[in-house]
Backbone as numpy.savetxt, mean C-alpha at the origin, in Angstrom:
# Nx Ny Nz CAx CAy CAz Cx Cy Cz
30.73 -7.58 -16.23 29.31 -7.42 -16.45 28.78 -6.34 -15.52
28.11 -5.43 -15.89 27.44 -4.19 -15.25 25.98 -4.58 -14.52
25.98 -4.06 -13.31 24.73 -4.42 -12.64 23.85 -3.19 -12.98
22.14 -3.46 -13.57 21.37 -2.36 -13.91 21.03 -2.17 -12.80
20.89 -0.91 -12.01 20.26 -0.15 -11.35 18.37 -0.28 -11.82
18.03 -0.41 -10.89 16.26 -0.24 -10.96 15.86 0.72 -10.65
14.96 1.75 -10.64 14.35 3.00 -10.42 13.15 2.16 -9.54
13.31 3.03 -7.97 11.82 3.01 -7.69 10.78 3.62 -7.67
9.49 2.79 -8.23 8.30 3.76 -8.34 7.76 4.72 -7.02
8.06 5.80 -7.21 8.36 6.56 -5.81 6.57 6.74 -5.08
5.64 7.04 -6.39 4.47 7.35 -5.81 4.17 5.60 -4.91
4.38 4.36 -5.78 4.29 3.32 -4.72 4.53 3.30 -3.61
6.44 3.64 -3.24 6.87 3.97 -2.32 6.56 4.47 -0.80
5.78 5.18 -1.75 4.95 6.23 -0.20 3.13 5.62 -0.02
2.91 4.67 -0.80 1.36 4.16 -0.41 1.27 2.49 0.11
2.59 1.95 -0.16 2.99 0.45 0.25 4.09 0.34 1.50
3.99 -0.51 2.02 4.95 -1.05 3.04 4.87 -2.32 2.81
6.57 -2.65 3.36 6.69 -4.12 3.08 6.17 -4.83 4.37
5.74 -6.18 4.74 5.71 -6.74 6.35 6.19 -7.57 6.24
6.50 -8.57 7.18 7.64 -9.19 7.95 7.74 -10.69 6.89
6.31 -10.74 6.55 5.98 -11.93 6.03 6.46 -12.40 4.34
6.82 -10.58 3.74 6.71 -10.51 2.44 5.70 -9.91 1.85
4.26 -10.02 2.14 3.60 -9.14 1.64 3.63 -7.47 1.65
2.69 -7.09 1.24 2.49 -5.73 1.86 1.53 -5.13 2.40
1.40 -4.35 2.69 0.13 -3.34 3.37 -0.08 -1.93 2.65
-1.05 -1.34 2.99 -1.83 -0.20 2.12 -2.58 0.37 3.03
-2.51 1.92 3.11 -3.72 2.24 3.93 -5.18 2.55 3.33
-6.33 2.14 3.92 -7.74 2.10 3.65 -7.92 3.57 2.74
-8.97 3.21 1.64 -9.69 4.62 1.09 -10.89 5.06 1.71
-11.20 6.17 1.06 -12.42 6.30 1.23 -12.42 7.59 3.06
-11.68 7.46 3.38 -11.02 8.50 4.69 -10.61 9.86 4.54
-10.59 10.35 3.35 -10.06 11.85 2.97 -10.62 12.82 3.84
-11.98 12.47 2.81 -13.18 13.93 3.11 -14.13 13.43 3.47
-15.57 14.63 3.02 -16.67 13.85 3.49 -16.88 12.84 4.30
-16.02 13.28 5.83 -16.78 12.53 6.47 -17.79 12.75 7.71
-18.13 13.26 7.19 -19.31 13.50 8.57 -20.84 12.96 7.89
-20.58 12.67 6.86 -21.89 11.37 6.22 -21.55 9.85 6.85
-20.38 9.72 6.69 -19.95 8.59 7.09 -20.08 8.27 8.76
-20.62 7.16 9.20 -20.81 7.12 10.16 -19.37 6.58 11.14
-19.34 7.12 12.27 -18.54 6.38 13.24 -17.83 5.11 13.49
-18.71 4.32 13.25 -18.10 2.71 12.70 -17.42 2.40 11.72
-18.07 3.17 10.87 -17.25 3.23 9.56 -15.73 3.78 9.16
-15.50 5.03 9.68 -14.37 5.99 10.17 -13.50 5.13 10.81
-14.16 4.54 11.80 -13.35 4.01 12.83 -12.58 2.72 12.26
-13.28 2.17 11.38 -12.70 0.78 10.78 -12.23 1.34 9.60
-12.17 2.03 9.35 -11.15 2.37 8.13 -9.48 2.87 8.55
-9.33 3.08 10.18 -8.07 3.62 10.55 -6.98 2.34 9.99
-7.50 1.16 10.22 -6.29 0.56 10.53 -5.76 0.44 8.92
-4.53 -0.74 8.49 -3.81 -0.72 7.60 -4.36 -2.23 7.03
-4.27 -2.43 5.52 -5.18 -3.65 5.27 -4.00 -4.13 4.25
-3.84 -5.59 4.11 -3.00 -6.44 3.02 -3.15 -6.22 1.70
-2.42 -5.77 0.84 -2.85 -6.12 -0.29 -3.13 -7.32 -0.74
-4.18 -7.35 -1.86 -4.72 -8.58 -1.92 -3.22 -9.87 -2.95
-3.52 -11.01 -3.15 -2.42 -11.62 -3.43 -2.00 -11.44 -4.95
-3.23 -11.16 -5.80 -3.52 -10.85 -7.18 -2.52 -9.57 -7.54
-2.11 -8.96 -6.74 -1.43 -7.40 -6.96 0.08 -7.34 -6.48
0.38 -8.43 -5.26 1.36 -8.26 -5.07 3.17 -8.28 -5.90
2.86 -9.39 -7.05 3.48 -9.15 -8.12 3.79 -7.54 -9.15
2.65 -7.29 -9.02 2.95 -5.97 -9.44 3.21 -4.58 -8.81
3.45 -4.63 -7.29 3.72 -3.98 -6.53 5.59 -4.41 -5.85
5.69 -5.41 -6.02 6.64 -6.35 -5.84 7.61 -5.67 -7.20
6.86 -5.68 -8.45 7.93 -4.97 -10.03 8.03 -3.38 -9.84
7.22 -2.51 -8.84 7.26 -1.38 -8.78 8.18 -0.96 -7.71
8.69 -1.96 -6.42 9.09 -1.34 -5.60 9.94 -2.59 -5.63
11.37 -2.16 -6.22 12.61 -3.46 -6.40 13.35 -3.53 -4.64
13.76 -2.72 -4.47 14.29 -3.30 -3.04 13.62 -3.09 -1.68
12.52 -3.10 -1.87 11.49 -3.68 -0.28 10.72 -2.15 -0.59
């Protein structure tokens, strides 16, 4: 019996990480451009890295087969 090879979704690849727990992480939008409208607090709380929510992880989970 032949094992299928999976293709990974590469653009996922590079916008997901796996964590320790199983879920994943994503970095914040909204940080590109325009920001000097955006205030300081705002900027500033957008650095860190946020969970994907639990509703998605299944389908991030079918896009990215081995971690």
């Amino acid at each position: 019996m032949s094992k299928v090879k999976l293709k990974t979704n590469r653009g996922a690849a590079k916008r997901f990480k796996k964590t320790g727990s199983g879920g994943y992480k994503h970095r914040q939008s909204f940080r590109n451009h325009i920001l000097t409208k955006k205030s300081s607090k705002r900027v500033r709380q957008l650095r860190h890295m946020q969970n994907v929510s639990d509703s998605d992880v299944a389908a991030i989970r079918q896009m990215l087969p081995n971690g």
